[in-house]
Coordinates of C-alpha atoms (C1' of nucleotides) in Angstrom, one line a residue:
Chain A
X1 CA 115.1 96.2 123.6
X2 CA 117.0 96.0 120.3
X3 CA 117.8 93.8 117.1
X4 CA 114.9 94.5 115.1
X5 CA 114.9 94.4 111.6
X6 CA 112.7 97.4 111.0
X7 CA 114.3 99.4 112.4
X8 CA 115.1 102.4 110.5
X9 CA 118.9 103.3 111.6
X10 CA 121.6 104.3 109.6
X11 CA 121.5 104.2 105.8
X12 CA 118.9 102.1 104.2
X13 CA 120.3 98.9 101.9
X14 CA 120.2 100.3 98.0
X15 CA 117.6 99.7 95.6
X16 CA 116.4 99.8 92.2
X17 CA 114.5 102.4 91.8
X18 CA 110.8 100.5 90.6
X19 CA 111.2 98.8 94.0
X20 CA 111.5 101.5 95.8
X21 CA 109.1 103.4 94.0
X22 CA 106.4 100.9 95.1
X23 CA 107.8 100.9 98.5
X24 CA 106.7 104.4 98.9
X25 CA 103.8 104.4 96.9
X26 CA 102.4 101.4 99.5
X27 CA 103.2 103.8 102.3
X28 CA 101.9 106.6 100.7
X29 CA 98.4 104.7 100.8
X30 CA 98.7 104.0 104.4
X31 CA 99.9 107.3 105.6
X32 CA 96.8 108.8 103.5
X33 CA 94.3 106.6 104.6
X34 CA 94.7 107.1 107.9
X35 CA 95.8 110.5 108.4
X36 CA 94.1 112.2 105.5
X37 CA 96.1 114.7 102.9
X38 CA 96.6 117.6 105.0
X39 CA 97.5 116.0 108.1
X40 CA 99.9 113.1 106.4
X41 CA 103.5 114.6 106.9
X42 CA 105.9 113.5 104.1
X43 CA 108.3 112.7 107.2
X44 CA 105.9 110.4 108.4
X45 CA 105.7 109.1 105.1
X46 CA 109.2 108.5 104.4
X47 CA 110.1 107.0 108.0
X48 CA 107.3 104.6 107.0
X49 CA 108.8 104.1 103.7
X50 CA 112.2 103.0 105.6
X51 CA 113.9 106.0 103.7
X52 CA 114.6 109.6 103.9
X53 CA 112.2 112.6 102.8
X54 CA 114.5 113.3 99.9
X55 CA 114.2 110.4 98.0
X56 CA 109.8 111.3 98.2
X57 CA 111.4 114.1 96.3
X58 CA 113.6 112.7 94.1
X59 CA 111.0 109.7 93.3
X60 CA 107.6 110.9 93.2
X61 CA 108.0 114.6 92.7
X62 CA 105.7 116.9 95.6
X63 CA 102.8 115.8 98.1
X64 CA 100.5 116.8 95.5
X65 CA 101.8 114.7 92.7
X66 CA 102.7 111.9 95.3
X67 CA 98.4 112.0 96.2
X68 CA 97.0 111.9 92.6
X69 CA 99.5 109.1 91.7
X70 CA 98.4 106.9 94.7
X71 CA 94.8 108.0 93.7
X72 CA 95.0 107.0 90.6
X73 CA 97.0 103.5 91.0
X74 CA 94.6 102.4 93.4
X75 CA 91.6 103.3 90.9
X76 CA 93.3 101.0 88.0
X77 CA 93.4 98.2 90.8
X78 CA 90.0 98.5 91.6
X79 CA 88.6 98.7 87.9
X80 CA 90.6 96.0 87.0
X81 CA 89.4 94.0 89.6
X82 CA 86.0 94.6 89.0
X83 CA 86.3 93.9 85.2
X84 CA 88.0 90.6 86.4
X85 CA 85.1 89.6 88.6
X86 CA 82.0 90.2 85.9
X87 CA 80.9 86.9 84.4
X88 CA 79.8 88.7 81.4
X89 CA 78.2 85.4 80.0
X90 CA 75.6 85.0 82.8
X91 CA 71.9 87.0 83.1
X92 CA 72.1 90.3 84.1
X93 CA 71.5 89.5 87.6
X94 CA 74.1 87.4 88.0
X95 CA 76.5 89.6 86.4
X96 CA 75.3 92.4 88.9
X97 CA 75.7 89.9 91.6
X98 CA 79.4 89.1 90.1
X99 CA 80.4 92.4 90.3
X100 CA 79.3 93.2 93.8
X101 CA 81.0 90.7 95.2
X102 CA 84.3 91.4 93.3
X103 CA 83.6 94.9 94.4
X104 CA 83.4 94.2 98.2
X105 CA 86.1 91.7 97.7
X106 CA 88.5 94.4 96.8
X107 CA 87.6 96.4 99.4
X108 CA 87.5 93.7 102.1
X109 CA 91.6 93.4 100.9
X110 CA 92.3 96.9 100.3
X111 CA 90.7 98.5 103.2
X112 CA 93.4 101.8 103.0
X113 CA 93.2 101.6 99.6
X114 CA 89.4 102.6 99.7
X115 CA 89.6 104.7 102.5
X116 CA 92.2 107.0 100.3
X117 CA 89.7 106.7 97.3
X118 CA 86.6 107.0 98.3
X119 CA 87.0 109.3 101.5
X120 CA 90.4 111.6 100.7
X121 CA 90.3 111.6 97.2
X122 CA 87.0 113.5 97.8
X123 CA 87.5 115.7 100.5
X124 CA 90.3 117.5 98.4
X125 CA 89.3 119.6 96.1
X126 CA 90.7 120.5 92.5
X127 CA 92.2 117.6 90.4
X128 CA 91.9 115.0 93.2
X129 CA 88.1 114.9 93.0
X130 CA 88.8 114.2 89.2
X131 CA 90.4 111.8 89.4
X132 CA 87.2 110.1 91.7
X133 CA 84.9 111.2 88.9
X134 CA 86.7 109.4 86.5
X135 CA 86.6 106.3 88.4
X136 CA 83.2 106.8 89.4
X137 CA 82.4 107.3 85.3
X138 CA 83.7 104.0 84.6
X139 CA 81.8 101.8 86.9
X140 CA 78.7 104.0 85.8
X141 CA 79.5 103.2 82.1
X142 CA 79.5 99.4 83.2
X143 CA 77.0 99.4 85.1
X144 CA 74.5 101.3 82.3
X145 CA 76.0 98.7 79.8
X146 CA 74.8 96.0 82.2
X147 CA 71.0 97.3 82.4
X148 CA 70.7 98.6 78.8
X149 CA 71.3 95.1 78.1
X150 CA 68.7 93.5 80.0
X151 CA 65.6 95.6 79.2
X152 CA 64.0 98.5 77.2
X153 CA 62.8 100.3 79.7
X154 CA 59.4 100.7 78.0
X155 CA 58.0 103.8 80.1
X156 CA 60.9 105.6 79.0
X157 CA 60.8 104.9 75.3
X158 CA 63.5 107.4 74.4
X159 CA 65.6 107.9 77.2
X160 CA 66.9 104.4 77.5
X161 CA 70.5 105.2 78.1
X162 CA 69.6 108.5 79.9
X163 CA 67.1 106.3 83.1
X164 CA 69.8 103.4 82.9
X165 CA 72.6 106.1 83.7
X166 CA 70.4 107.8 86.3
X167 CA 70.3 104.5 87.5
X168 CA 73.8 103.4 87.4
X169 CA 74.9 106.5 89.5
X170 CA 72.5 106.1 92.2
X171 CA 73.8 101.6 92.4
X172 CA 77.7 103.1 91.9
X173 CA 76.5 105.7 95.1
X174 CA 75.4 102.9 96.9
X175 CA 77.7 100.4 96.6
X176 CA 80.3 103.1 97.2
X177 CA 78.6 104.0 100.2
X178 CA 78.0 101.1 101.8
X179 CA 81.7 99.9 101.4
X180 CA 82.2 103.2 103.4
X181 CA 79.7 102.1 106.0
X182 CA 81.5 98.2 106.0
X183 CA 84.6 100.6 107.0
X184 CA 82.7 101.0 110.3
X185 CA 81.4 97.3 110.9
X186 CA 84.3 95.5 109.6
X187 CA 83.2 92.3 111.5
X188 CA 80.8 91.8 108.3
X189 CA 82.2 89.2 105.7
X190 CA 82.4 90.6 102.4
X191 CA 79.5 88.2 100.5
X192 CA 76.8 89.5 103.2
X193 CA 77.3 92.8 102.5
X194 CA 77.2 92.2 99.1
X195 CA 74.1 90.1 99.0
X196 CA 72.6 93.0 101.0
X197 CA 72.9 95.4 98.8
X198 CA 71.9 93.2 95.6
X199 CA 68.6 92.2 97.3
X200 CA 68.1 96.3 97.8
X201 CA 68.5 97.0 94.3
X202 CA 67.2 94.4 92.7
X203 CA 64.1 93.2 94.9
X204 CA 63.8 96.7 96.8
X205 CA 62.1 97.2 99.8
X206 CA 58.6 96.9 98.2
X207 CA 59.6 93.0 97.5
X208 CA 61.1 92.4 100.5
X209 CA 58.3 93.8 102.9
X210 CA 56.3 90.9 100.8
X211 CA 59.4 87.9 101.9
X212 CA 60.2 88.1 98.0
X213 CA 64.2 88.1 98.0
X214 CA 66.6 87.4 95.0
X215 CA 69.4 84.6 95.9
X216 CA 72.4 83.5 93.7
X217 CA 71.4 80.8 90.9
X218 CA 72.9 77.4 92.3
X219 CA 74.1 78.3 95.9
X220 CA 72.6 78.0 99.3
X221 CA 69.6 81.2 100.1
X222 CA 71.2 84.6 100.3
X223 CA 71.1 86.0 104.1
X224 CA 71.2 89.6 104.2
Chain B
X1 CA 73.1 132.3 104.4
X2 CA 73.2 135.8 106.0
X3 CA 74.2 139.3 103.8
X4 CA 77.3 140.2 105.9
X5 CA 78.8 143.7 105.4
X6 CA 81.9 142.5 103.4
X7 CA 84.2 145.7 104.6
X8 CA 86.4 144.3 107.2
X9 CA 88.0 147.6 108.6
X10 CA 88.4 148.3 112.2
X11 CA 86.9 147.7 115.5
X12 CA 83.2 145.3 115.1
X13 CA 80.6 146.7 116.3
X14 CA 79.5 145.4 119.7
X15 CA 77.6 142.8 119.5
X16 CA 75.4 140.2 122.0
X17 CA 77.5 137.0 122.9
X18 CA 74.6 134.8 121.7
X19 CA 74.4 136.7 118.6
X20 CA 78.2 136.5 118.0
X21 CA 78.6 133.3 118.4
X22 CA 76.0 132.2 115.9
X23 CA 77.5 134.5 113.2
X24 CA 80.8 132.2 114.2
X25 CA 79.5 129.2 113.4
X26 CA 78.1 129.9 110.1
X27 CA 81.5 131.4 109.6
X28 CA 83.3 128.3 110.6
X29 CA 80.5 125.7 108.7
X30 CA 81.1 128.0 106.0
X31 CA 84.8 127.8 105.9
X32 CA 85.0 123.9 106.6
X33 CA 82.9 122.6 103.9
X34 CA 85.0 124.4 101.4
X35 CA 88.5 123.8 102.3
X36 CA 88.0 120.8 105.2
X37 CA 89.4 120.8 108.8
X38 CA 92.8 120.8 108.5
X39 CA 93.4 123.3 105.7
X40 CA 90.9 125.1 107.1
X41 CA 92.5 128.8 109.1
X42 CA 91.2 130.2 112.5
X43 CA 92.3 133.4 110.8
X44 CA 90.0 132.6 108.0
X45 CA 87.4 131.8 110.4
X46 CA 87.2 134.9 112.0
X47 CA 87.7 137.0 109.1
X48 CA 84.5 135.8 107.6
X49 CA 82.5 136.2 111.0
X50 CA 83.5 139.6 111.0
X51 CA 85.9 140.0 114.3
X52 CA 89.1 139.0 115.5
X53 CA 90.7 135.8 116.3
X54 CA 91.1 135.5 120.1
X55 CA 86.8 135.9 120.3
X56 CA 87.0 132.5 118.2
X57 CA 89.1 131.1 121.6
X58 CA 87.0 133.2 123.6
X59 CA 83.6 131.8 122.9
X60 CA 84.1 128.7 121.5
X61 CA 87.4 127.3 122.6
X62 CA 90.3 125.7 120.3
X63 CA 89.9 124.3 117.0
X64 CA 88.6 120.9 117.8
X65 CA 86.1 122.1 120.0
X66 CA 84.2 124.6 117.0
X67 CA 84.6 121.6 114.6
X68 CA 82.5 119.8 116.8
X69 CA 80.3 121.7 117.7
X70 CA 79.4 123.1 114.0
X71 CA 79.3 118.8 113.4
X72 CA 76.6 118.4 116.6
X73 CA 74.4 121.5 115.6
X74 CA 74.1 120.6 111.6
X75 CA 73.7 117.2 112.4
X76 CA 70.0 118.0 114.7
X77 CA 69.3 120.9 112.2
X78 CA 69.5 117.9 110.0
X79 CA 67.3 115.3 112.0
X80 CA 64.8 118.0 112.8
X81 CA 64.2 118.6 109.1
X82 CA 63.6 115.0 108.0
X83 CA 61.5 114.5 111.4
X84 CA 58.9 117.4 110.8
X85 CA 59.1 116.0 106.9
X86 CA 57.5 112.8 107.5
X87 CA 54.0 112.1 107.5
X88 CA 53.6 110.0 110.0
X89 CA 50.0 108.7 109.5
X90 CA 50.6 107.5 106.0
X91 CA 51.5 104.1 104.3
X92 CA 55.0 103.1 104.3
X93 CA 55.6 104.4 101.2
X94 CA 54.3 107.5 101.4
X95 CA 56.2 108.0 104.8
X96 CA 59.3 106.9 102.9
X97 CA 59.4 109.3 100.1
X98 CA 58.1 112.5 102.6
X99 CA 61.2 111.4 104.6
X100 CA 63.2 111.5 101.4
X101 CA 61.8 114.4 100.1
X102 CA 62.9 116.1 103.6
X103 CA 66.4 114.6 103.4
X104 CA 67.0 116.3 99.9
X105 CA 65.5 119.5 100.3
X106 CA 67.3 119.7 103.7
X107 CA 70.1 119.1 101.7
X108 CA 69.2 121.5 98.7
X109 CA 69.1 124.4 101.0
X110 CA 72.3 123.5 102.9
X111 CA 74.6 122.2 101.3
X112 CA 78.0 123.6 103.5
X113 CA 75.8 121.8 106.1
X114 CA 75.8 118.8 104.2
X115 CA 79.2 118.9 103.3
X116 CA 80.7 119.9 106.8
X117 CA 78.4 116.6 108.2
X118 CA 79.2 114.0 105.7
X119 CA 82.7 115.1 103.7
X120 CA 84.6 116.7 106.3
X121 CA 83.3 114.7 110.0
X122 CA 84.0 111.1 107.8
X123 CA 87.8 112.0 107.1
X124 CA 89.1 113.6 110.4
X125 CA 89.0 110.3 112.2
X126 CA 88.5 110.5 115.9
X127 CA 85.5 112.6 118.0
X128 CA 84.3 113.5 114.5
X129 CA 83.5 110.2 112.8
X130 CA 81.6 109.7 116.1
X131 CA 79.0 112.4 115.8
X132 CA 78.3 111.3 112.3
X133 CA 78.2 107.5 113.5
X134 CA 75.7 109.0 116.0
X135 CA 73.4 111.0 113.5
X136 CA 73.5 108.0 111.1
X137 CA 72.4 105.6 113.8
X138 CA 69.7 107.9 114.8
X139 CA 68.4 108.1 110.8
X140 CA 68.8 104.2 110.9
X141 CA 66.6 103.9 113.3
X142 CA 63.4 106.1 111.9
X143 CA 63.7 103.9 108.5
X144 CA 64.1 100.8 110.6
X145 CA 61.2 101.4 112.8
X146 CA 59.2 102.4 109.6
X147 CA 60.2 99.3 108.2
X148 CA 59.5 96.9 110.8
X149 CA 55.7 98.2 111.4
X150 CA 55.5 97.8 107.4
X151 CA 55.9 94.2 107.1
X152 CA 56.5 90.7 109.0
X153 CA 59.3 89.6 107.0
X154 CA 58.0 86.1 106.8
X155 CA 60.8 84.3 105.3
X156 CA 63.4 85.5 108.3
X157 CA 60.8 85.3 111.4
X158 CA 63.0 85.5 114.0
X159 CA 65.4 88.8 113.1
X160 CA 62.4 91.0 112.0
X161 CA 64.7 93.7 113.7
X162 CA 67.8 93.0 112.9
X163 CA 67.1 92.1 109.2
X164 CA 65.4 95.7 109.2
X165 CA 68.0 97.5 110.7
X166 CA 70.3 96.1 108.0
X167 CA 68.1 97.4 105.0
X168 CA 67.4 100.7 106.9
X169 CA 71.7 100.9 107.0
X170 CA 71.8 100.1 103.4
X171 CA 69.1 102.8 102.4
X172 CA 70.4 105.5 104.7
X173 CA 74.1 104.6 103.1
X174 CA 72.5 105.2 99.8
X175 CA 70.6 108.7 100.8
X176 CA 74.1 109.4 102.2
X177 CA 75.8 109.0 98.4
X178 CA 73.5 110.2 96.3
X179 CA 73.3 113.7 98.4
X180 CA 77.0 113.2 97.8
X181 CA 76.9 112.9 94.1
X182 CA 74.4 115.3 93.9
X183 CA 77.0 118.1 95.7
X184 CA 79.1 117.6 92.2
X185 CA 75.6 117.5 89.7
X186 CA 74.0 120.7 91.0
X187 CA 71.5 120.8 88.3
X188 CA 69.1 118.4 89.1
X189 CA 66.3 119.6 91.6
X190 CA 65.8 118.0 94.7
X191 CA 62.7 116.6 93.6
X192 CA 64.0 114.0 90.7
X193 CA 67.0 112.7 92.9
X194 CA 64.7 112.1 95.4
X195 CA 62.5 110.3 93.5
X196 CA 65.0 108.5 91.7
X197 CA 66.3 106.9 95.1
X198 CA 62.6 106.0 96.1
X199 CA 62.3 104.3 92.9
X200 CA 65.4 102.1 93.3
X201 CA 65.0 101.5 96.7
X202 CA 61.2 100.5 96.9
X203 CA 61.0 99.0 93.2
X204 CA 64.4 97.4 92.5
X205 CA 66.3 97.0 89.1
X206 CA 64.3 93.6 89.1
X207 CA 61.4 95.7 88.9
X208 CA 62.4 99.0 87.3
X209 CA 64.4 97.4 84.3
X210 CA 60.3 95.4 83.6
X211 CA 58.9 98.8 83.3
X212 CA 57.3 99.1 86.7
X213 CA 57.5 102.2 88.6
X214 CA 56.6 104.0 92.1
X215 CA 55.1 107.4 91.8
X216 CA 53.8 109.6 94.7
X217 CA 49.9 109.1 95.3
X218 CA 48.3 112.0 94.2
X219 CA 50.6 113.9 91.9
X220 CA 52.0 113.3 88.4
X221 CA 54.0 110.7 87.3
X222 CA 57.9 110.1 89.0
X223 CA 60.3 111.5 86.4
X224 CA 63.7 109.6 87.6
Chain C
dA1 C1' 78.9 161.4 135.9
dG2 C1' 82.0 157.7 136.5
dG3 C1' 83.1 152.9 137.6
dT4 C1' 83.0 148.1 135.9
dG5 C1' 83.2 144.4 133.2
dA6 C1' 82.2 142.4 128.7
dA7 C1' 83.4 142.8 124.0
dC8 C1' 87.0 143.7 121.1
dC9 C1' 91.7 144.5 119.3
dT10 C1' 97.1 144.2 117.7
dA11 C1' 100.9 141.7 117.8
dC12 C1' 103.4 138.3 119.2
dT13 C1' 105.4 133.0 120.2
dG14 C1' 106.3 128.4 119.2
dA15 C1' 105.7 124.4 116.7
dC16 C1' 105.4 121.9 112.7
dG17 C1' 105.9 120.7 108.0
dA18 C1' 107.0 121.3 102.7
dG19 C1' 110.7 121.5 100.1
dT20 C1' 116.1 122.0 99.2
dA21 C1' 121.3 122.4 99.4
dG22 C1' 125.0 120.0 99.5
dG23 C1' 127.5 115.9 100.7
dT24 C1' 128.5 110.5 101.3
dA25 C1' 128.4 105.5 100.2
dG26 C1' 128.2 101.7 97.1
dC27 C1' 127.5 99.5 92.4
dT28 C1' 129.3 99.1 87.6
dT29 C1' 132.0 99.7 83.6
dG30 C1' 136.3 101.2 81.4
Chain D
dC1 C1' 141.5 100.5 90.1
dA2 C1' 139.7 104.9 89.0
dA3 C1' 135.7 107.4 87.1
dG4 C1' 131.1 108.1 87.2
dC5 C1' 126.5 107.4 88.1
dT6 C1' 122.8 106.5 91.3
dA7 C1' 120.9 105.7 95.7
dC8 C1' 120.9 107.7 99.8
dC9 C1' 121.7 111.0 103.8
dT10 C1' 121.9 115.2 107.4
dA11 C1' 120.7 119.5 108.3
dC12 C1' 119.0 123.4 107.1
dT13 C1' 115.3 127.5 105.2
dC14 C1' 111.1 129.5 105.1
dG15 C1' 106.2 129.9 105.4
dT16 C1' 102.0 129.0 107.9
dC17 C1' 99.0 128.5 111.6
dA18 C1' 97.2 127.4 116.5
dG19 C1' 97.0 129.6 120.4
dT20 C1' 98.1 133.8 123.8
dA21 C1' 99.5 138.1 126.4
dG22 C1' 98.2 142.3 127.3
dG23 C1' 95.9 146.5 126.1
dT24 C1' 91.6 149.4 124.3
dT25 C1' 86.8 150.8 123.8
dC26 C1' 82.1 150.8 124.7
dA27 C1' 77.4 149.8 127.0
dC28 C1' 75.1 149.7 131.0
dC29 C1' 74.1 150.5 135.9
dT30 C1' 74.2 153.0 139.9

DNA sequence: AGGTGAACCTACTGACGAGTAGGTAGCTTG
DNA sequence: CAAGCTACCTACTCGTCAGTAGGTTCACCT
């Protein structure tokens, strides 16, 4: 009935302050993700933190300033792994397949990490949702890279970059709402969703009504 | 939206129940899609529906239960729309881009509807998430069906449905973001983002990036 | 007319949560 | 070993908001 360790009794053991600034901040994310901003209590926060509320304070200034710097850490990690997972030396199909499956990777790891991103980070008006712009900007600006690399769009002589933005924002919407739909079916390994999503927007249904579906250059058939 | 006298002052006039409680729940979908549940007030509420708190309680019980209830009423105001939309003795993509065009005009002329259903339901875990779970799985299954009588799927014979069902998720998880994204790019008409999401999903990058595009039968060419 | 009940109100309670004041323990350097 | 800094705490204040108790007007029906 007693003699755990986390138990949160008494004074908690001293720490340099980095540490326990990541302490927090990995609470922070959890608290968020599951209760959303308004109904996450900095109490709740803290207790999961293993300290006391005035240390949030002390540390990470208010709730407000606590959200947009979990908001913004978690973006970075994301980006970065993203940017990691491109193969930027492989066909442009390839590279799009690279970066899905880095993309679903991170969120297959970082489920609360997401969930804060995608779902709070929206629902919160004012400087939250700019933060998820900003994100959202930079995977459109690599995504656009990706495709004004790999064609000239010839129907749309002078709006290149324009239609491969346009089309960037409606692959970033997807991808970023189908990781929101894997939040619901979690039973799905990371490389099917992926591949499901890659045959969409490369084949599209028009192909694969017709059995014509786009697989990964030297691995077994992609199953969507 | 309805032209409510703004002056506040005294007793309401007296008022139908049926009628009241329809001026409530635009009040309430009103009021949630721009500050979300929680921060949402029953004060606030019943200011903007014109009468006094306790006739909230009255007629439509606590909190939880309006949330609700606004959720289940958008959400058939929703599937109604894109029902009547389709044309139902066309080709497959014909019936895919009426349903579309549906979707986002739906959207175009609701968009606190929108926002209540898809922001606000997602992020208040709970009895929420599963009216939206329920509306999505309903929209899954008019593009599934539409998929499954549009082609045999030869190269995965034995999961016809199931490999439908997947695609239809993945397309209504893309509608779903890109009336998102749209909520913050208010400029574009309902007519180009619709279009833009038929292209991607019926023609693919593969496609799209070669210079081949979809256009409605009988009109001008798709602008994405 | 006058009774009756539905529609409406003001004004409270009680809980909860953000943020703070003021104080205690332990490391670290003279 | 003291001085001093930093990590840490308990215990409050104060505002906000869900929900309610109890009273007031008005429309309709006999």
């Amino acid at each position: 009935m007693h003699a755990e360790p986390p138990v949160r009794s008494g004074r908690a053991k001293r720490l340099p302050r980095a540490v326990r600034e990541r302490q927090i901040m990995d609470a922070a994310v959890d608290v968020f993700s599951r209760l959303g901003f308004h109904a996450a209590s900095m109490d709740e926060i803290s207790e999961v933190a293993g300290i006391s509320k005035p240390m949030l304070y002390a540390y990470l200034g208010s709730k407000e300033e606590l959200f947009a710097t979990c908001i913004r850490r978690e973006a970075n990690r994301l980006m970065e792994a993203i940017a990691d997972g491109v193969e930027a030396d492989q066909p442009p199909d390839v590279q799009l397949w690279s970066g899905l499956r880095a993309f679903f990777g991170f969120v297959a790891g970082n489920r609360a990490s997401w969930q804060v991103l995608h779902r709070q980070a929206l629902t919160q008006g004012g400087p939250f949702a700019r933060e998820l712009v900003d994100l959202r900007g930079r995977a459109i600006d690599l995504v656009a890279a990706l495709l004004v690399h790999s064609a000239e769009f010839p129907n749309v002589p002078r709006a290149g970059d324009r239609e491969a933005e346009s089309l960037a924002a409606a692959l970033v919407g997807a991808g970023e709402s189908l990781a929101d739909w894997w939040l619901d079916h979690p039973d799905e390994p990371a490389g099917v969703v992926a591949a499901r999503l890659m045959n969409l927007v490369w084949m599209g249904f028009g192909d694969l009504v017709a059995g014509n579906v786009w697989h990964p250059p030297s691995r077994r058939t992609a199953a969507p």
